[in-house]
PDB file of C-alpha atoms in Angstrom:
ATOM      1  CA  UNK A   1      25.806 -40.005-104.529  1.00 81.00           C
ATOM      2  CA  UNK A   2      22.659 -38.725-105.447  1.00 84.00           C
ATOM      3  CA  UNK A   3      22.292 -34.587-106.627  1.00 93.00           C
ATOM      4  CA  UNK A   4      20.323 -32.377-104.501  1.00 95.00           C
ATOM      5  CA  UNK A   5      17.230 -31.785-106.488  1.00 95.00           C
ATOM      6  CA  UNK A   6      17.103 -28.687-104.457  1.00 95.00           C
ATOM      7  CA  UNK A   7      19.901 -27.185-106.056  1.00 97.00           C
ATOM      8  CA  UNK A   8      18.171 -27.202-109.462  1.00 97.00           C
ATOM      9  CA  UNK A   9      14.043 -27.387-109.193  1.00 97.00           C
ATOM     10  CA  UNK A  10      11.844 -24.555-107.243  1.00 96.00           C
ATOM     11  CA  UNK A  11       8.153 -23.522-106.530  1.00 94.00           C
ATOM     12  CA  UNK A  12       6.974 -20.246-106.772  1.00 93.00           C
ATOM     13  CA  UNK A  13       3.792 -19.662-106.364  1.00 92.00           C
ATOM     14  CA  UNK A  14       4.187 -16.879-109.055  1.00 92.00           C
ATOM     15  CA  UNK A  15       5.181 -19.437-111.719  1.00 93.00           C
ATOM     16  CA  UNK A  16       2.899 -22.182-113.337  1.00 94.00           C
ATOM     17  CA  UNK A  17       0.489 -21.820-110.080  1.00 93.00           C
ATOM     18  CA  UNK A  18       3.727 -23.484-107.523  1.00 94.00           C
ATOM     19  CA  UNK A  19       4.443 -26.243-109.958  1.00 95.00           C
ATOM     20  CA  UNK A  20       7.935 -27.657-109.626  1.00 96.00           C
ATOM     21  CA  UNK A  21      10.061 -26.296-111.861  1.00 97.00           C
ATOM     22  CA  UNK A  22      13.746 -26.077-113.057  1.00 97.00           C
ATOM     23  CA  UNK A  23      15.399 -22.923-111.565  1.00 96.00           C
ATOM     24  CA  UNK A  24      15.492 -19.726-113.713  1.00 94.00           C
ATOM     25  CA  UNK A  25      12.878 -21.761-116.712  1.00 95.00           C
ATOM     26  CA  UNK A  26       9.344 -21.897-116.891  1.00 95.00           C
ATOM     27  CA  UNK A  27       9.704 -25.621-117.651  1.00 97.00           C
ATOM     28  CA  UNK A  28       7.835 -27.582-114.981  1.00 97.00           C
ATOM     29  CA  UNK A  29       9.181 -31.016-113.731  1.00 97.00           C
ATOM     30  CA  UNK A  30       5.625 -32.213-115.118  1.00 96.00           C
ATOM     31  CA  UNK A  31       6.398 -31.063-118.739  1.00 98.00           C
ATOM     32  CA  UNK A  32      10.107 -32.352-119.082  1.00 98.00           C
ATOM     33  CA  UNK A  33       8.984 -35.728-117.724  1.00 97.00           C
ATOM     34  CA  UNK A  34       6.232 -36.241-120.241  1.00 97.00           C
ATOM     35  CA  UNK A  35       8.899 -35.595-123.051  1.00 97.00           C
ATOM     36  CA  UNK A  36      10.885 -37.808-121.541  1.00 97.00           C
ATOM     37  CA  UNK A  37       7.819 -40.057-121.559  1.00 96.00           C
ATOM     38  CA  UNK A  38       7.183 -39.594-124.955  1.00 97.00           C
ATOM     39  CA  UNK A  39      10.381 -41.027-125.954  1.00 97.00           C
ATOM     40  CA  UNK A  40      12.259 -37.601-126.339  1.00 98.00           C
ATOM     41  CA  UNK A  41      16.394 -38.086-125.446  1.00 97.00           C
ATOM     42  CA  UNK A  42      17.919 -36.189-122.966  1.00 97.00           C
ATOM     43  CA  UNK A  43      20.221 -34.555-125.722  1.00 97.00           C
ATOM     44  CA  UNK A  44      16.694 -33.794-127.663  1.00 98.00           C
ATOM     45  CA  UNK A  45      15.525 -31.793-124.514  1.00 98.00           C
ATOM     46  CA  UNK A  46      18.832 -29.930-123.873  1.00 97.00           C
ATOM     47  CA  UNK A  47      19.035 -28.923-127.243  1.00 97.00           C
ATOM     48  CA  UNK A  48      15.111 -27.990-127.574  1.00 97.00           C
ATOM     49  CA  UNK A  49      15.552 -26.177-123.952  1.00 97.00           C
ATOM     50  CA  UNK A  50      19.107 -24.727-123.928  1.00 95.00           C
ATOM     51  CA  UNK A  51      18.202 -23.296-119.858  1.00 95.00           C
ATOM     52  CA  UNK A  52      18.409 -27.335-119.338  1.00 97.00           C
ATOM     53  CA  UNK A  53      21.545 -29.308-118.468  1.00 97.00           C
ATOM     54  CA  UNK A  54      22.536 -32.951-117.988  1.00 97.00           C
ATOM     55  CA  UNK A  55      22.845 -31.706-114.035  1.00 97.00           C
ATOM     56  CA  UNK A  56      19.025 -30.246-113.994  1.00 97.00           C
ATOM     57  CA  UNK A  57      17.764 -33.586-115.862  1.00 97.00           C
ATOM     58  CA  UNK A  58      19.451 -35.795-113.233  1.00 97.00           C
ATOM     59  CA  UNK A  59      18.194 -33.392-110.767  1.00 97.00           C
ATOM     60  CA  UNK A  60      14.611 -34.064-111.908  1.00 97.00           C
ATOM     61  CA  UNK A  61      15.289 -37.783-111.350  1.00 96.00           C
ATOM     62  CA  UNK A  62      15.939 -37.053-108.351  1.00 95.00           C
ATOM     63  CA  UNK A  63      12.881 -35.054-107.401  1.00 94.00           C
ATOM     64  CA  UNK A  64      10.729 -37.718-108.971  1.00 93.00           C
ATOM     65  CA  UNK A  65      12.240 -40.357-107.113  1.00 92.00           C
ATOM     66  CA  UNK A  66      11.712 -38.910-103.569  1.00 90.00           C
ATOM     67  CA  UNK A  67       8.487 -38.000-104.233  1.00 88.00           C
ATOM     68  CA  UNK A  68       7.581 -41.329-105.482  1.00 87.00           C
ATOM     69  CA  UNK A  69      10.104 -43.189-102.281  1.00 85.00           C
ATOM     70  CA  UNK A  70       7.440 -42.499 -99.444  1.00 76.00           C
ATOM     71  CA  UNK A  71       4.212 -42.440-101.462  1.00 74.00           C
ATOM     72  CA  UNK A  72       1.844 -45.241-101.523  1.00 66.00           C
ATOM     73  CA  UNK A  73       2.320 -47.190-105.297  1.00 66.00           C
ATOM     74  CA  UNK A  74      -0.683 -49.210-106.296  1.00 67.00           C
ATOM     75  CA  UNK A  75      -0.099 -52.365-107.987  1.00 67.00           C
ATOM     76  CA  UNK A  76      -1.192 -52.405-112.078  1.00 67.00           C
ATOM     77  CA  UNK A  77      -3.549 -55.400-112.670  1.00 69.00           C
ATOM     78  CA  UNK A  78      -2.855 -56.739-116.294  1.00 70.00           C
ATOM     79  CA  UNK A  79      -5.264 -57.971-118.341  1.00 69.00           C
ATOM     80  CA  UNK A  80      -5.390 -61.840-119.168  1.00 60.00           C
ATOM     81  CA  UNK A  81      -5.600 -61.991-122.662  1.00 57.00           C
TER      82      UNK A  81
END
């Protein structure tokens, strides 16, 4: 069963302009991804960002993933060598 992203990422309007963010951070769902991106671990994040837990990183997952379910994915077109 999949975690309620609700229970763990906001908006406020108040915080990083209404970005999504991790409840009671200012870490944005944007900025955790990109480390994630960029090869951190999630053990490197929770121990860089001691607010985070293995429960708000699966939450962001979780977030991603239903924003990305319904939206409209373009295919990549790799380049022939």
């Amino acid at each position: 069963m999949m975690i309620d992203w609700r229970d763990y990422i906001e908006s406020d309007s108040e915080i990083l302009r209404g970005k999504p963010i991790v409840k009671g951070t200012r870490l944005s769902v944007e900025f955790l991804m990109e480390r994630l991106a960029d090869g951190w671990t999630e053990g490197e994040i929770m121990e860089s960002y001691p607010n985070i837990t293995k429960e708000s990183i699966s939450a962001i997952y979780a977030y991603v993933y239903e924003v990305l379910k319904d939206s409209m994915i373009y295919s990549i077109d790799k380049k022939v060598a």
